[in-house]
Amino acid sequence: ALHPRASNLLSSHFSSRSIEIPKQRVYDLCYRSAITTQCVAQLAFAKLWAATVSSLDVVFGHVVSGRNVAGAEDIVGPVLVCAYISMIL
C-alpha cells in the first residue's frame, strides 16, 4: 500500500522529465567514489521518490535473483529475493 500522501500525489497528476547524463560522467563518478553504477541509480530513484512523497526518509525494494542460496537448485520455479533499501536524504 502506498503512503496516503504518495497515493494522492500519484493519482492527482502526472509529469515527465527527461535528462541526459553522459555515461562517462557516471563512470568517472563511480570510479572516484568507489561505488557501482547501481548505487548511483538507487540514489537517483531515492531522490525522485523523496520528492514524490515529500519526505527525506524513503524505503523501496530491489528484486534480485535468489539462485545463489544453498539448495536453490532443488527448487522448481522462480527464486527471488527483495532487498529493501532505506535512505535518509
Coordinates of N, CA, C and O in Angstrom, one line a residue:
A1 N 0.8 -1.2 0.0 CA 0.0 0.0 0.0 C 0.9 1.2 0.0 O 1.9 1.3 0.7
L2 N 0.4 2.2 -0.7 CA 1.2 3.5 -0.8 C 0.9 4.3 0.4 O -0.2 4.3 1.0
H3 N 1.8 5.2 0.8 CA 1.6 6.2 1.8 C 0.5 7.1 1.3 O 0.4 7.4 0.1
P4 N -0.4 7.5 2.2 CA -1.6 8.4 1.7 C -1.1 9.6 0.9 O -1.8 9.9 -0.1
R5 N -0.1 10.2 1.3 CA 0.4 11.4 0.5 C 0.9 11.0 -0.9 O 0.6 11.7 -1.8
A6 N 1.5 9.8 -1.0 CA 2.0 9.4 -2.3 C 0.8 9.0 -3.1 O 0.8 9.3 -4.3
S7 N -0.1 8.3 -2.6 CA -1.3 7.9 -3.3 C -2.0 9.2 -3.9 O -2.4 9.2 -5.1
N8 N -2.2 10.2 -3.1 CA -2.8 11.4 -3.6 C -2.0 12.1 -4.7 O -2.6 12.5 -5.7
L9 N -0.7 12.2 -4.5 CA 0.1 12.8 -5.5 C 0.1 12.0 -6.8 O 0.0 12.6 -7.9
L10 N 0.2 10.7 -6.7 CA 0.3 9.9 -7.9 C -1.0 9.9 -8.7 O -1.0 9.8 -9.9
S11 N -2.1 10.0 -8.0 CA -3.4 9.9 -8.7 C -3.9 11.3 -9.2 O -4.7 11.4 -10.1
S12 N -3.3 12.4 -8.6 CA -3.8 13.7 -9.0 C -3.2 14.3 -10.2 O -3.8 15.1 -10.9
H13 N -1.9 13.9 -10.5 CA -1.3 14.4 -11.6 C -0.1 13.6 -12.1 O 0.4 12.7 -11.3
F14 N 0.3 13.8 -13.3 CA 1.5 13.0 -13.8 C 2.3 14.0 -14.6 O 1.8 14.8 -15.3
S15 N 3.6 13.9 -14.4 CA 4.5 14.7 -15.2 C 5.7 13.8 -15.6 O 6.0 12.8 -15.1
S16 N 6.4 14.3 -16.6 CA 7.5 13.6 -17.2 C 8.6 14.5 -17.5 O 8.4 15.6 -17.9
R17 N 9.9 14.1 -17.2 CA 11.0 14.9 -17.5 C 12.2 14.0 -17.9 O 12.4 13.0 -17.2
S18 N 12.8 14.4 -18.9 CA 14.0 13.6 -19.3 C 15.2 14.4 -19.2 O 15.2 15.5 -19.7
I19 N 16.3 13.8 -18.7 CA 17.6 14.5 -18.7 C 18.6 13.5 -19.2 O 18.5 12.3 -19.1
E20 N 19.6 14.1 -19.9 CA 20.6 13.3 -20.4 C 21.9 13.5 -19.7 O 22.4 14.6 -19.6
I21 N 22.5 12.4 -19.2 CA 23.8 12.5 -18.5 C 24.7 11.6 -19.2 O 24.4 10.4 -19.4
P22 N 25.9 12.1 -19.7 CA 26.8 11.3 -20.4 C 27.3 10.1 -19.5 O 27.6 10.3 -18.3
K23 N 27.3 8.9 -20.1 CA 27.7 7.7 -19.4 C 29.1 7.9 -18.8 O 29.3 7.4 -17.6
Q24 N 30.0 8.5 -19.5 CA 31.4 8.7 -18.9 C 31.4 9.5 -17.6 O 32.2 9.2 -16.8
R25 N 30.5 10.4 -17.5 CA 30.5 11.2 -16.2 C 30.0 10.3 -15.1 O 30.6 10.4 -14.0
V26 N 29.1 9.4 -15.3 CA 28.6 8.5 -14.3 C 29.8 7.5 -14.0 O 30.1 7.3 -12.8
Y27 N 30.4 7.0 -15.0 CA 31.6 6.0 -14.8 C 32.7 6.7 -14.0 O 33.2 6.1 -13.1
D28 N 33.0 8.0 -14.3 CA 34.0 8.7 -13.6 C 33.7 8.9 -12.1 O 34.5 8.7 -11.2
L29 N 32.4 9.3 -11.9 CA 31.9 9.5 -10.5 C 32.1 8.1 -9.7 O 32.5 8.1 -8.6
C30 N 31.6 7.1 -10.3 CA 31.7 5.8 -9.7 C 33.2 5.4 -9.4 O 33.5 4.9 -8.3
Y31 N 34.0 5.6 -10.3 CA 35.4 5.3 -10.1 C 36.0 6.1 -8.9 O 36.7 5.5 -8.1
R32 N 35.8 7.4 -9.0 CA 36.3 8.3 -7.9 C 35.7 7.9 -6.5 O 36.4 8.1 -5.5
S33 N 34.5 7.5 -6.5 CA 33.8 7.3 -5.2 C 33.9 5.8 -4.8 O 33.3 5.5 -3.7
A34 N 34.4 5.0 -5.6 CA 34.5 3.5 -5.4 C 33.1 2.9 -5.1 O 32.9 2.2 -4.2
I35 N 32.2 3.2 -6.0 CA 30.8 2.7 -5.9 C 30.4 2.2 -7.3 O 31.1 2.4 -8.3
T36 N 29.3 1.4 -7.4 CA 28.9 0.9 -8.7 C 27.8 1.8 -9.3 O 27.2 2.7 -8.6
T37 N 27.6 1.6 -10.6 CA 26.5 2.4 -11.2 C 25.1 2.1 -10.6 O 24.3 3.0 -10.6
Q38 N 25.0 0.9 -10.1 CA 23.7 0.6 -9.4 C 23.5 1.5 -8.2 O 22.3 1.9 -8.0
C39 N 24.5 1.8 -7.5 CA 24.4 2.7 -6.4 C 23.9 4.1 -6.8 O 23.0 4.7 -6.2
V40 N 24.4 4.6 -7.9 CA 24.0 5.9 -8.5 C 22.6 5.8 -8.9 O 21.8 6.7 -8.6
A41 N 22.1 4.7 -9.5 CA 20.8 4.6 -10.0 C 19.8 4.5 -8.7 O 18.7 5.2 -8.8
Q42 N 20.2 3.8 -7.7 CA 19.4 3.7 -6.5 C 19.3 5.1 -5.8 O 18.2 5.5 -5.3
L43 N 20.3 5.9 -5.8 CA 20.3 7.2 -5.2 C 19.4 8.1 -6.0 O 18.5 8.8 -5.5
A44 N 19.5 8.0 -7.3 CA 18.6 8.8 -8.2 C 17.1 8.5 -8.0 O 16.3 9.4 -7.8
F45 N 16.8 7.2 -7.8 CA 15.4 6.8 -7.6 C 15.0 7.2 -6.2 O 13.8 7.7 -6.1
A46 N 15.9 7.1 -5.2 CA 15.5 7.6 -3.9 C 15.2 9.1 -3.9 O 14.2 9.5 -3.2
K47 N 16.0 9.9 -4.6 CA 15.7 11.3 -4.6 C 14.4 11.6 -5.3 O 13.6 12.5 -4.9
L48 N 14.1 10.9 -6.4 CA 12.8 11.0 -7.1 C 11.7 10.6 -6.2 O 10.7 11.4 -6.1
W49 N 11.8 9.5 -5.5 CA 10.7 9.0 -4.6 C 10.5 10.0 -3.5 O 9.4 10.3 -3.1
A50 N 11.6 10.5 -2.9 CA 11.5 11.5 -1.8 C 10.8 12.8 -2.3 O 9.9 13.3 -1.5
A51 N 11.0 13.2 -3.5 CA 10.3 14.4 -4.0 C 8.8 14.1 -4.2 O 8.0 14.9 -4.0
T52 N 8.5 12.9 -4.6 CA 7.2 12.5 -4.9 C 6.3 12.4 -3.6 O 5.2 12.8 -3.6
V53 N 6.9 11.9 -2.5 CA 6.1 11.7 -1.3 C 6.4 12.8 -0.3 O 5.9 12.7 0.8
S54 N 7.2 13.8 -0.7 CA 7.5 14.9 0.2 C 8.1 14.4 1.6 O 7.7 14.9 2.6
S55 N 9.1 13.6 1.5 CA 9.7 13.0 2.7 C 11.2 12.8 2.4 O 11.5 12.3 1.3
L56 N 12.1 13.0 3.3 CA 13.5 12.8 3.1 C 13.9 11.4 3.6 O 15.0 10.9 3.4
D57 N 12.9 10.6 4.2 CA 13.2 9.3 4.6 C 12.4 8.3 3.7 O 11.1 8.3 3.8
V58 N 13.1 7.6 2.9 CA 12.4 6.7 1.9 C 12.9 5.3 2.0 O 14.0 5.0 2.4
V59 N 12.0 4.4 1.6 CA 12.3 3.0 1.6 C 11.7 2.4 0.3 O 10.6 2.7 -0.1
F60 N 12.5 1.6 -0.4 CA 12.0 0.9 -1.6 C 12.6 -0.4 -1.7 O 13.6 -0.7 -1.1
G61 N 12.1 -1.3 -2.6 CA 12.6 -2.6 -2.7 C 13.4 -2.8 -4.0 O 13.1 -2.2 -5.0
H62 N 14.3 -3.7 -4.0 CA 15.1 -4.0 -5.2 C 15.1 -5.6 -5.3 O 15.6 -6.3 -4.5
V63 N 14.5 -6.1 -6.4 CA 14.3 -7.5 -6.6 C 15.6 -8.0 -7.2 O 16.0 -7.5 -8.2
V64 N 16.2 -9.1 -6.6 CA 17.4 -9.7 -7.1 C 17.2 -11.2 -7.2 O 16.2 -11.8 -6.6
S65 N 18.0 -11.9 -7.9 CA 17.9 -13.4 -8.0 C 18.3 -14.0 -6.7 O 19.2 -13.6 -6.0
G66 N 17.6 -15.1 -6.3 CA 17.9 -15.8 -5.1 C 18.5 -17.1 -5.4 O 18.6 -18.0 -4.6
R67 N 19.0 -17.3 -6.6 CA 19.5 -18.6 -7.1 C 20.9 -18.9 -6.5 O 21.4 -20.0 -6.6
N68 N 21.5 -18.0 -5.8 CA 22.8 -18.2 -5.2 C 22.8 -18.7 -3.8 O 23.8 -18.8 -3.1
V69 N 21.6 -19.0 -3.3 CA 21.5 -19.6 -1.9 C 21.6 -21.1 -2.0 O 21.2 -21.7 -3.0
A70 N 22.0 -21.7 -0.9 CA 22.2 -23.1 -0.8 C 20.8 -23.8 -1.0 O 19.8 -23.4 -0.4
G71 N 20.8 -24.9 -1.8 CA 19.6 -25.6 -2.0 C 18.7 -25.1 -3.1 O 17.6 -25.7 -3.4
A72 N 19.0 -23.9 -3.7 CA 18.2 -23.3 -4.7 C 18.0 -24.2 -5.9 O 17.0 -24.1 -6.6
E73 N 19.0 -25.0 -6.2 CA 19.0 -25.9 -7.4 C 17.9 -26.9 -7.3 O 17.4 -27.5 -8.3
D74 N 17.4 -27.2 -6.1 CA 16.3 -28.2 -5.9 C 14.9 -27.6 -5.9 O 13.9 -28.3 -5.8
I75 N 14.8 -26.3 -6.0 CA 13.5 -25.6 -6.1 C 13.1 -25.4 -7.5 O 13.8 -25.0 -8.4
V76 N 11.8 -25.8 -7.8 CA 11.2 -25.6 -9.1 C 10.5 -24.3 -9.1 O 9.7 -24.1 -8.2
G77 N 10.8 -23.5 -10.0 CA 10.2 -22.2 -10.1 C 11.1 -21.0 -9.8 O 12.3 -21.3 -9.5
P78 N 10.6 -19.8 -9.8 CA 11.5 -18.7 -9.6 C 11.9 -18.6 -8.1 O 11.1 -18.9 -7.2
V79 N 13.1 -18.1 -7.9 CA 13.6 -17.8 -6.6 C 14.1 -16.4 -6.6 O 15.1 -16.0 -7.3
L80 N 13.4 -15.6 -5.9 CA 13.7 -14.1 -5.9 C 13.9 -13.7 -4.5 O 13.3 -14.2 -3.5
V81 N 14.7 -12.6 -4.3 CA 14.9 -12.0 -3.0 C 14.6 -10.5 -3.2 O 15.0 -9.9 -4.2
C82 N 13.9 -9.9 -2.3 CA 13.7 -8.5 -2.3 C 14.5 -7.8 -1.3 O 14.3 -8.1 -0.1
A83 N 15.5 -7.0 -1.7 CA 16.4 -6.3 -0.8 C 15.7 -4.9 -0.6 O 15.5 -4.2 -1.5
Y84 N 15.5 -4.6 0.7 CA 14.9 -3.3 1.0 C 16.0 -2.3 1.2 O 17.0 -2.6 1.9
I85 N 15.8 -1.1 0.6 CA 16.8 -0.1 0.7 C 16.1 1.1 1.4 O 15.1 1.6 1.0
S86 N 16.8 1.5 2.5 CA 16.3 2.7 3.3 C 17.3 3.8 3.2 O 18.5 3.5 3.4
M87 N 16.8 5.0 2.9 CA 17.7 6.1 2.8 C 17.1 7.3 3.5 O 15.9 7.6 3.4
I88 N 17.9 8.0 4.2 CA 17.5 9.3 4.8 C 18.4 10.3 4.0 O 19.6 10.4 4.1
L89 N 17.7 11.1 3.2 CA 18.4 12.1 2.3 C 18.7 13.4 3.0 O 18.0 13.9 3.9

